[in-house]
Amino acid sequence: MAAPVVEASPAVRVRSNLEELGMDRMAELAGEHMSLVAAGSKTYAESLLELTDAQIAAVRERDLWRRVQKANFPYVKTLADFDFSFQPSLSRPVVEDLATMGFLERGENVVLVGSPGVGKTHIAVSLGVEAVRCRKLTYFADCQRLVDDLKRAAAKGQLERRMRFYAHLSLLILDELGYLGIDKEGADLLFQLVSRRYERRSTIVTTNVGIGAWAQVFGDPVTASAIADRVCHHCHVIRITGRSYRMKDILPDLPGRDRRDAENGE
Ligand code: ADP
Ligand code: MG
């Protein structure tokens, strides 16, 4: 005799239905909510509202994460992770104002200048994450890699396609301008890109070289000044003059005089 078919309980079937519909967060919470409704601690409407809210929040979080991944950040950090008290040269209100994304709406640029480790990339990434949150097409590129990428595209006859990709981004983060020199061809390509974005789309540049010294980075002073001219028109220049955060765990251990010397780079 065939064994009687035992049908799964409604609670199990609800969970399985929700999973099949892709409502994973609701599926996780459904059992708990059924008990709460049965015990009278929640009305059916309250429970459904909370379950659907939780599902929507999960979908939004996943969508944000997918867009953050596409932005190519080297790490994901926000302003909440930034210790402003460690870097008094950086004005918190100025950075928080940038985080409202007004500069992006106005097509303005941001140049973060400072020595290594002071938090330039962290601030740039934080603003980038904020832009992604606002659904702005954002891309983070190491300056040298971007130049190499454009050179490769030019060599393959695909410059226009690649240029269009970078030119159309709502926010381009150009990291570490000045760490390595850029030759004439690279400078020309960068100039083309900067010109196409000029006054229309925002760029955040992080650099260890003051804007006045960009001529040395680009080898060619004429192109350098043309690039600086376009980047710096409608631009927020932020200089961070403090010490490296990477050294923070080393320096506090040094006794008074040694620490001052180390901070002064002696
Ligand atoms: P750089 O100025 O060289 O771009 P980064 O922004 O990459 O430096 O900072 C180096 C590391 O130190 C990163 O992990 C960054 O998150 C961290 N960092 C730098 N400044 C701060 C700060 N004030 N508060 C918290 N973390 C910081
Ligand atoms: Mg950096």
CSV table of C-alpha atoms and ligand atoms in Angstrom, one decimal:
chain,number,residue,atom,x,y,z
A,1,MET,CA,0.0,0.0,0.0
A,2,ALA,CA,1.3,3.4,-1.0
A,3,ALA,CA,2.2,5.7,2.0
A,4,PRO,CA,-0.3,8.5,2.4
A,5,VAL,CA,0.9,11.8,0.9
A,6,VAL,CA,1.6,14.2,3.8
A,7,GLU,CA,1.1,17.8,2.6
A,8,ALA,CA,3.5,20.4,4.0
A,9,SER,CA,2.0,22.8,6.5
A,10,PRO,CA,0.8,26.2,5.3
A,11,ALA,CA,3.7,27.8,7.1
A,12,VAL,CA,6.2,25.7,5.2
A,13,ARG,CA,4.4,26.3,1.9
A,14,VAL,CA,4.2,30.1,2.5
A,15,ARG,CA,8.0,30.1,3.0
A,16,SER,CA,8.5,28.0,-0.1
A,17,ASN,CA,6.2,30.2,-2.2
A,18,LEU,CA,8.0,33.3,-1.1
A,19,GLU,CA,11.4,31.8,-2.0
A,20,GLU,CA,10.0,30.9,-5.4
A,21,LEU,CA,8.9,34.5,-5.9
A,22,GLY,CA,12.3,35.7,-4.9
A,23,MET,CA,11.1,37.3,-1.7
A,24,ASP,CA,14.0,36.0,0.3
A,25,ARG,CA,13.8,38.4,3.2
A,26,MET,CA,10.1,37.9,3.6
A,27,ALA,CA,10.6,34.1,3.5
A,28,GLU,CA,13.2,34.4,6.3
A,29,LEU,CA,10.8,36.5,8.5
A,30,ALA,CA,7.5,34.8,7.7
A,31,GLY,CA,7.6,32.1,10.4
A,32,GLU,CA,8.3,34.6,13.2
A,33,HIS,CA,5.6,36.9,11.9
A,34,MET,CA,3.0,34.1,11.7
A,35,SER,CA,3.6,33.4,15.4
A,36,LEU,CA,3.4,37.1,16.3
A,37,VAL,CA,0.0,37.4,14.5
A,38,ALA,CA,-1.3,34.2,16.0
A,39,ALA,CA,-0.3,35.4,19.5
A,40,GLY,CA,-2.1,38.7,18.9
A,41,SER,CA,1.1,40.8,19.2
A,42,LYS,CA,0.7,42.2,15.6
A,43,THR,CA,-2.3,42.7,13.4
A,44,TYR,CA,-2.2,41.0,10.0
A,45,ALA,CA,-1.8,44.4,8.3
A,46,GLU,CA,1.1,45.4,10.5
A,47,SER,CA,2.8,42.2,9.8
A,48,LEU,CA,2.4,42.4,6.0
A,49,LEU,CA,3.6,46.0,6.1
A,50,GLU,CA,6.7,45.1,8.1
A,51,LEU,CA,7.4,42.1,5.9
A,52,THR,CA,7.1,44.1,2.6
A,53,ASP,CA,9.2,47.0,4.1
A,54,ALA,CA,11.9,44.5,5.0
A,55,GLN,CA,11.9,43.0,1.5
A,56,ILE,CA,12.0,46.4,-0.1
A,57,ALA,CA,15.0,47.4,2.1
A,58,ALA,CA,16.8,44.2,1.2
A,59,VAL,CA,16.2,44.8,-2.6
A,60,ARG,CA,17.4,48.4,-2.3
A,61,GLU,CA,20.5,47.4,-0.3
A,62,ARG,CA,21.4,44.8,-2.9
A,63,ASP,CA,20.9,47.3,-5.7
A,64,LEU,CA,23.1,49.8,-4.0
A,65,TRP,CA,25.8,47.2,-3.5
A,66,ARG,CA,25.7,46.2,-7.1
A,67,ARG,CA,26.1,49.8,-8.2
A,68,VAL,CA,28.9,50.4,-5.7
A,69,GLN,CA,30.7,47.3,-7.1
A,70,LYS,CA,30.5,48.8,-10.6
A,71,ALA,CA,32.0,52.0,-9.5
A,72,ASN,CA,35.4,50.2,-9.0
A,73,PHE,CA,36.3,51.7,-5.6
A,74,PRO,CA,39.5,50.3,-4.1
A,75,TYR,CA,37.7,50.0,-0.8
A,76,VAL,CA,34.2,51.1,0.4
A,77,LYS,CA,34.3,53.6,3.2
A,78,THR,CA,32.0,56.5,4.1
A,79,LEU,CA,32.3,59.8,5.9
A,80,ALA,CA,31.0,58.0,9.0
A,81,ASP,CA,34.2,56.0,9.0
A,82,PHE,CA,36.4,59.1,8.7
A,83,ASP,CA,37.9,60.5,12.0
A,84,PHE,CA,37.9,64.3,11.4
A,85,SER,CA,39.5,64.9,14.8
A,86,PHE,CA,42.6,63.2,13.5
A,87,GLN,CA,42.8,65.6,10.6
A,88,PRO,CA,42.0,69.1,11.9
A,89,SER,CA,43.3,70.8,8.6
A,90,LEU,CA,40.2,69.3,6.9
A,91,SER,CA,37.0,71.2,7.4
A,92,ARG,CA,34.2,68.9,8.3
A,93,PRO,CA,31.4,71.3,7.2
A,94,VAL,CA,33.1,71.7,3.8
A,95,VAL,CA,33.3,68.0,3.2
A,96,GLU,CA,29.7,67.4,4.5
A,97,ASP,CA,28.5,70.1,2.2
A,98,LEU,CA,30.2,68.3,-0.7
A,99,ALA,CA,28.4,65.1,0.4
A,100,THR,CA,25.1,66.8,-0.3
A,101,MET,CA,26.1,66.5,-4.0
A,102,GLY,CA,25.4,70.1,-4.9
A,103,PHE,CA,28.8,70.2,-6.6
A,104,LEU,CA,27.7,67.3,-8.8
A,105,GLU,CA,24.5,69.0,-9.8
A,106,ARG,CA,26.5,72.1,-10.8
A,107,GLY,CA,29.2,70.2,-12.7
A,108,GLU,CA,31.9,71.4,-10.3
A,109,ASN,CA,35.1,69.6,-9.6
A,110,VAL,CA,37.0,68.7,-6.4
A,111,VAL,CA,40.7,68.5,-6.0
A,112,LEU,CA,42.1,66.9,-2.9
A,113,VAL,CA,45.7,67.8,-2.3
A,114,GLY,CA,48.0,66.3,0.3
A,115,SER,CA,50.8,64.0,1.1
A,116,PRO,CA,50.3,60.2,1.3
A,117,GLY,CA,48.0,58.7,3.9
A,118,VAL,CA,46.1,61.9,4.9
A,119,GLY,CA,42.8,60.6,3.7
A,120,LYS,CA,42.4,61.9,0.1
A,121,THR,CA,41.3,58.6,-1.4
A,122,HIS,CA,39.0,57.9,1.6
A,123,ILE,CA,37.2,61.3,1.2
A,124,ALA,CA,37.0,60.8,-2.6
A,125,VAL,CA,35.5,57.3,-2.1
A,126,SER,CA,33.1,58.6,0.5
A,127,LEU,CA,31.8,61.2,-1.9
A,128,GLY,CA,31.7,58.6,-4.7
A,129,VAL,CA,29.6,56.3,-2.5
A,130,GLU,CA,27.2,59.2,-1.8
A,131,ALA,CA,26.9,59.8,-5.5
A,132,VAL,CA,26.1,56.2,-6.1
A,133,ARG,CA,23.5,56.4,-3.4
A,134,CYS,CA,22.0,59.3,-5.4
A,135,ARG,CA,22.0,57.0,-8.4
A,136,LYS,CA,24.7,58.9,-10.2
A,137,LEU,CA,26.9,57.0,-12.6
A,138,THR,CA,30.3,57.0,-10.8
A,139,TYR,CA,33.6,55.4,-11.6
A,140,PHE,CA,36.9,55.4,-9.7
A,141,ALA,CA,40.1,55.2,-11.7
A,142,ASP,CA,43.7,55.3,-10.8
A,143,CYS,CA,45.1,58.1,-12.9
A,144,GLN,CA,48.0,56.1,-14.4
A,145,ARG,CA,45.7,53.2,-15.2
A,146,LEU,CA,43.2,55.5,-16.9
A,147,VAL,CA,45.9,57.0,-19.1
A,148,ASP,CA,47.2,53.6,-20.0
A,149,ASP,CA,43.7,52.4,-20.7
A,150,LEU,CA,43.2,55.4,-23.1
A,151,LYS,CA,46.6,54.7,-24.8
A,152,ARG,CA,45.7,51.1,-25.3
A,153,ALA,CA,42.3,52.0,-26.8
A,154,ALA,CA,44.0,54.6,-29.1
A,155,ALA,CA,46.5,51.9,-30.3
A,156,LYS,CA,43.5,49.6,-31.1
A,157,GLY,CA,41.6,52.3,-32.9
A,158,GLN,CA,39.0,52.3,-30.1
A,159,LEU,CA,39.7,55.6,-28.5
A,160,GLU,CA,36.3,57.2,-29.2
A,161,ARG,CA,34.4,54.4,-27.5
A,162,ARG,CA,36.6,54.4,-24.4
A,163,MET,CA,36.7,58.2,-24.2
A,164,ARG,CA,32.9,58.2,-24.4
A,165,PHE,CA,32.7,55.8,-21.4
A,166,TYR,CA,34.8,58.1,-19.2
A,167,ALA,CA,33.2,61.3,-20.6
A,168,HIS,CA,29.7,60.3,-19.8
A,169,LEU,CA,30.1,59.4,-16.2
A,170,SER,CA,28.3,61.8,-13.8
A,171,LEU,CA,31.3,61.5,-11.5
A,172,LEU,CA,34.8,60.4,-12.3
A,173,ILE,CA,37.3,60.0,-9.5
A,174,LEU,CA,40.8,60.4,-10.8
A,175,ASP,CA,43.0,59.0,-8.0
A,176,GLU,CA,46.7,59.6,-7.5
A,177,LEU,CA,47.5,62.2,-10.1
A,178,GLY,CA,51.1,63.0,-9.9
A,179,TYR,CA,52.5,59.8,-8.3
A,180,LEU,CA,53.9,58.9,-11.6
A,181,GLY,CA,54.9,61.1,-14.5
A,182,ILE,CA,52.7,61.2,-17.6
A,183,ASP,CA,54.2,61.5,-21.1
A,184,LYS,CA,53.1,63.8,-23.9
A,185,GLU,CA,50.6,61.2,-25.4
A,186,GLY,CA,49.1,60.5,-22.0
A,187,ALA,CA,48.8,64.2,-21.2
A,188,ASP,CA,47.1,64.9,-24.6
A,189,LEU,CA,44.6,62.1,-23.9
A,190,LEU,CA,43.9,63.3,-20.4
A,191,PHE,CA,43.4,66.8,-21.8
A,192,GLN,CA,40.8,65.5,-24.3
A,193,LEU,CA,38.9,63.8,-21.5
A,194,VAL,CA,39.0,66.8,-19.2
A,195,SER,CA,37.8,69.0,-22.0
A,196,ARG,CA,34.9,66.8,-22.8
A,197,ARG,CA,33.8,66.7,-19.2
A,198,TYR,CA,34.5,70.5,-18.6
A,199,GLU,CA,31.5,72.3,-17.1
A,200,ARG,CA,29.2,69.4,-17.7
A,201,ARG,CA,30.3,66.6,-15.4
A,202,SER,CA,32.2,66.5,-12.2
A,203,THR,CA,35.6,65.1,-11.5
A,204,ILE,CA,37.3,64.5,-8.2
A,205,VAL,CA,41.1,64.5,-8.4
A,206,THR,CA,43.4,63.3,-5.6
A,207,THR,CA,47.0,64.4,-5.9
A,208,ASN,CA,50.1,64.7,-3.8
A,209,VAL,CA,51.3,67.6,-6.1
A,210,GLY,CA,50.0,71.1,-5.7
A,211,ILE,CA,48.2,72.3,-8.8
A,212,GLY,CA,50.9,74.9,-9.6
A,213,ALA,CA,53.4,72.0,-9.9
A,214,TRP,CA,51.3,69.9,-12.3
A,215,ALA,CA,53.6,71.0,-15.2
A,216,GLN,CA,56.3,68.7,-13.7
A,217,VAL,CA,53.9,65.7,-13.7
A,218,PHE,CA,52.9,66.1,-17.3
A,219,GLY,CA,56.3,66.9,-18.7
A,220,ASP,CA,54.6,69.2,-21.2
A,221,PRO,CA,53.9,72.5,-19.4
A,222,VAL,CA,51.4,73.8,-22.0
A,223,THR,CA,49.1,70.7,-21.8
A,224,ALA,CA,49.6,70.7,-18.0
A,225,SER,CA,48.4,74.2,-17.7
A,226,ALA,CA,45.5,73.5,-20.1
A,227,ILE,CA,44.4,70.5,-17.9
A,228,ALA,CA,44.8,72.5,-14.7
A,229,ASP,CA,42.9,75.4,-16.2
A,230,ARG,CA,39.8,73.2,-17.0
A,231,VAL,CA,40.0,71.2,-13.8
A,232,CYS,CA,40.3,74.2,-11.6
A,233,HIS,CA,37.6,76.4,-13.1
A,234,HIS,CA,34.5,75.8,-10.9
A,235,CYS,CA,36.5,73.7,-8.5
A,236,HIS,CA,36.7,73.1,-4.7
A,237,VAL,CA,40.4,72.8,-3.8
A,238,ILE,CA,40.8,71.0,-0.5
A,239,ARG,CA,44.3,70.8,1.1
A,240,ILE,CA,44.9,68.3,3.8
A,241,THR,CA,48.1,69.2,5.6
A,242,GLY,CA,48.0,66.8,8.6
A,243,ARG,CA,50.0,63.6,9.2
A,244,SER,CA,49.5,60.2,7.7
A,245,TYR,CA,46.7,58.1,9.2
A,246,ARG,CA,48.7,55.0,8.3
A,247,MET,CA,51.3,56.2,10.9
A,248,LYS,CA,48.8,56.9,13.6
A,249,ASP,CA,49.5,53.7,15.5
A,250,ILE,CA,53.3,54.3,15.4
A,251,LEU,CA,53.6,58.0,16.3
A,252,PRO,CA,51.6,58.1,19.5
A,253,ASP,CA,54.0,55.5,21.0
A,254,LEU,CA,57.0,57.8,20.6
A,255,PRO,CA,57.9,60.0,23.5
A,256,GLY,CA,57.4,63.8,23.2
A,257,ARG,CA,60.4,65.1,21.2
A,258,ASP,CA,60.8,62.0,19.0
A,259,ARG,CA,57.2,62.1,18.1
A,260,ARG,CA,57.4,65.8,17.0
A,261,ASP,CA,60.5,65.1,15.0
A,262,ALA,CA,58.8,62.1,13.3
A,263,GLU,CA,55.7,64.2,12.5
A,264,ASN,CA,57.9,66.9,11.0
A,265,GLY,CA,59.5,64.2,8.8
A,266,GLU,CA,62.9,64.5,10.6
B,1,ADP,P1,45.7,59.0,0.7
B,1,ADP,O1,45.7,60.4,1.2
B,1,ADP,O2,47.1,58.5,0.5
B,1,ADP,O3,44.8,58.7,-0.4
B,1,ADP,P2,43.9,57.2,2.1
B,1,ADP,O4,42.7,58.0,2.0
B,1,ADP,O5,44.0,56.0,1.2
B,1,ADP,O6,45.2,58.1,2.0
B,1,ADP,O7,44.1,56.8,3.6
B,1,ADP,C1,44.9,55.6,4.0
B,1,ADP,C2,44.1,54.7,4.9
B,1,ADP,O8,43.9,55.4,6.1
B,1,ADP,C3,42.8,54.3,4.4
B,1,ADP,O9,42.5,53.0,4.8
B,1,ADP,C4,41.8,55.3,5.0
B,1,ADP,O10,40.5,54.8,5.1
B,1,ADP,C5,42.5,55.6,6.3
B,1,ADP,N1,42.3,56.9,6.8
B,1,ADP,C6,42.9,58.0,6.4
B,1,ADP,N2,42.6,59.1,7.2
B,1,ADP,C7,41.6,58.7,8.0
B,1,ADP,C8,40.8,59.3,9.0
B,1,ADP,N3,41.0,60.6,9.3
B,1,ADP,N4,39.9,58.6,9.7
B,1,ADP,C9,39.8,57.3,9.4
B,1,ADP,N5,40.5,56.6,8.5
B,1,ADP,C10,41.4,57.3,7.8
B,2,MG,MG,45.3,57.7,-2.1
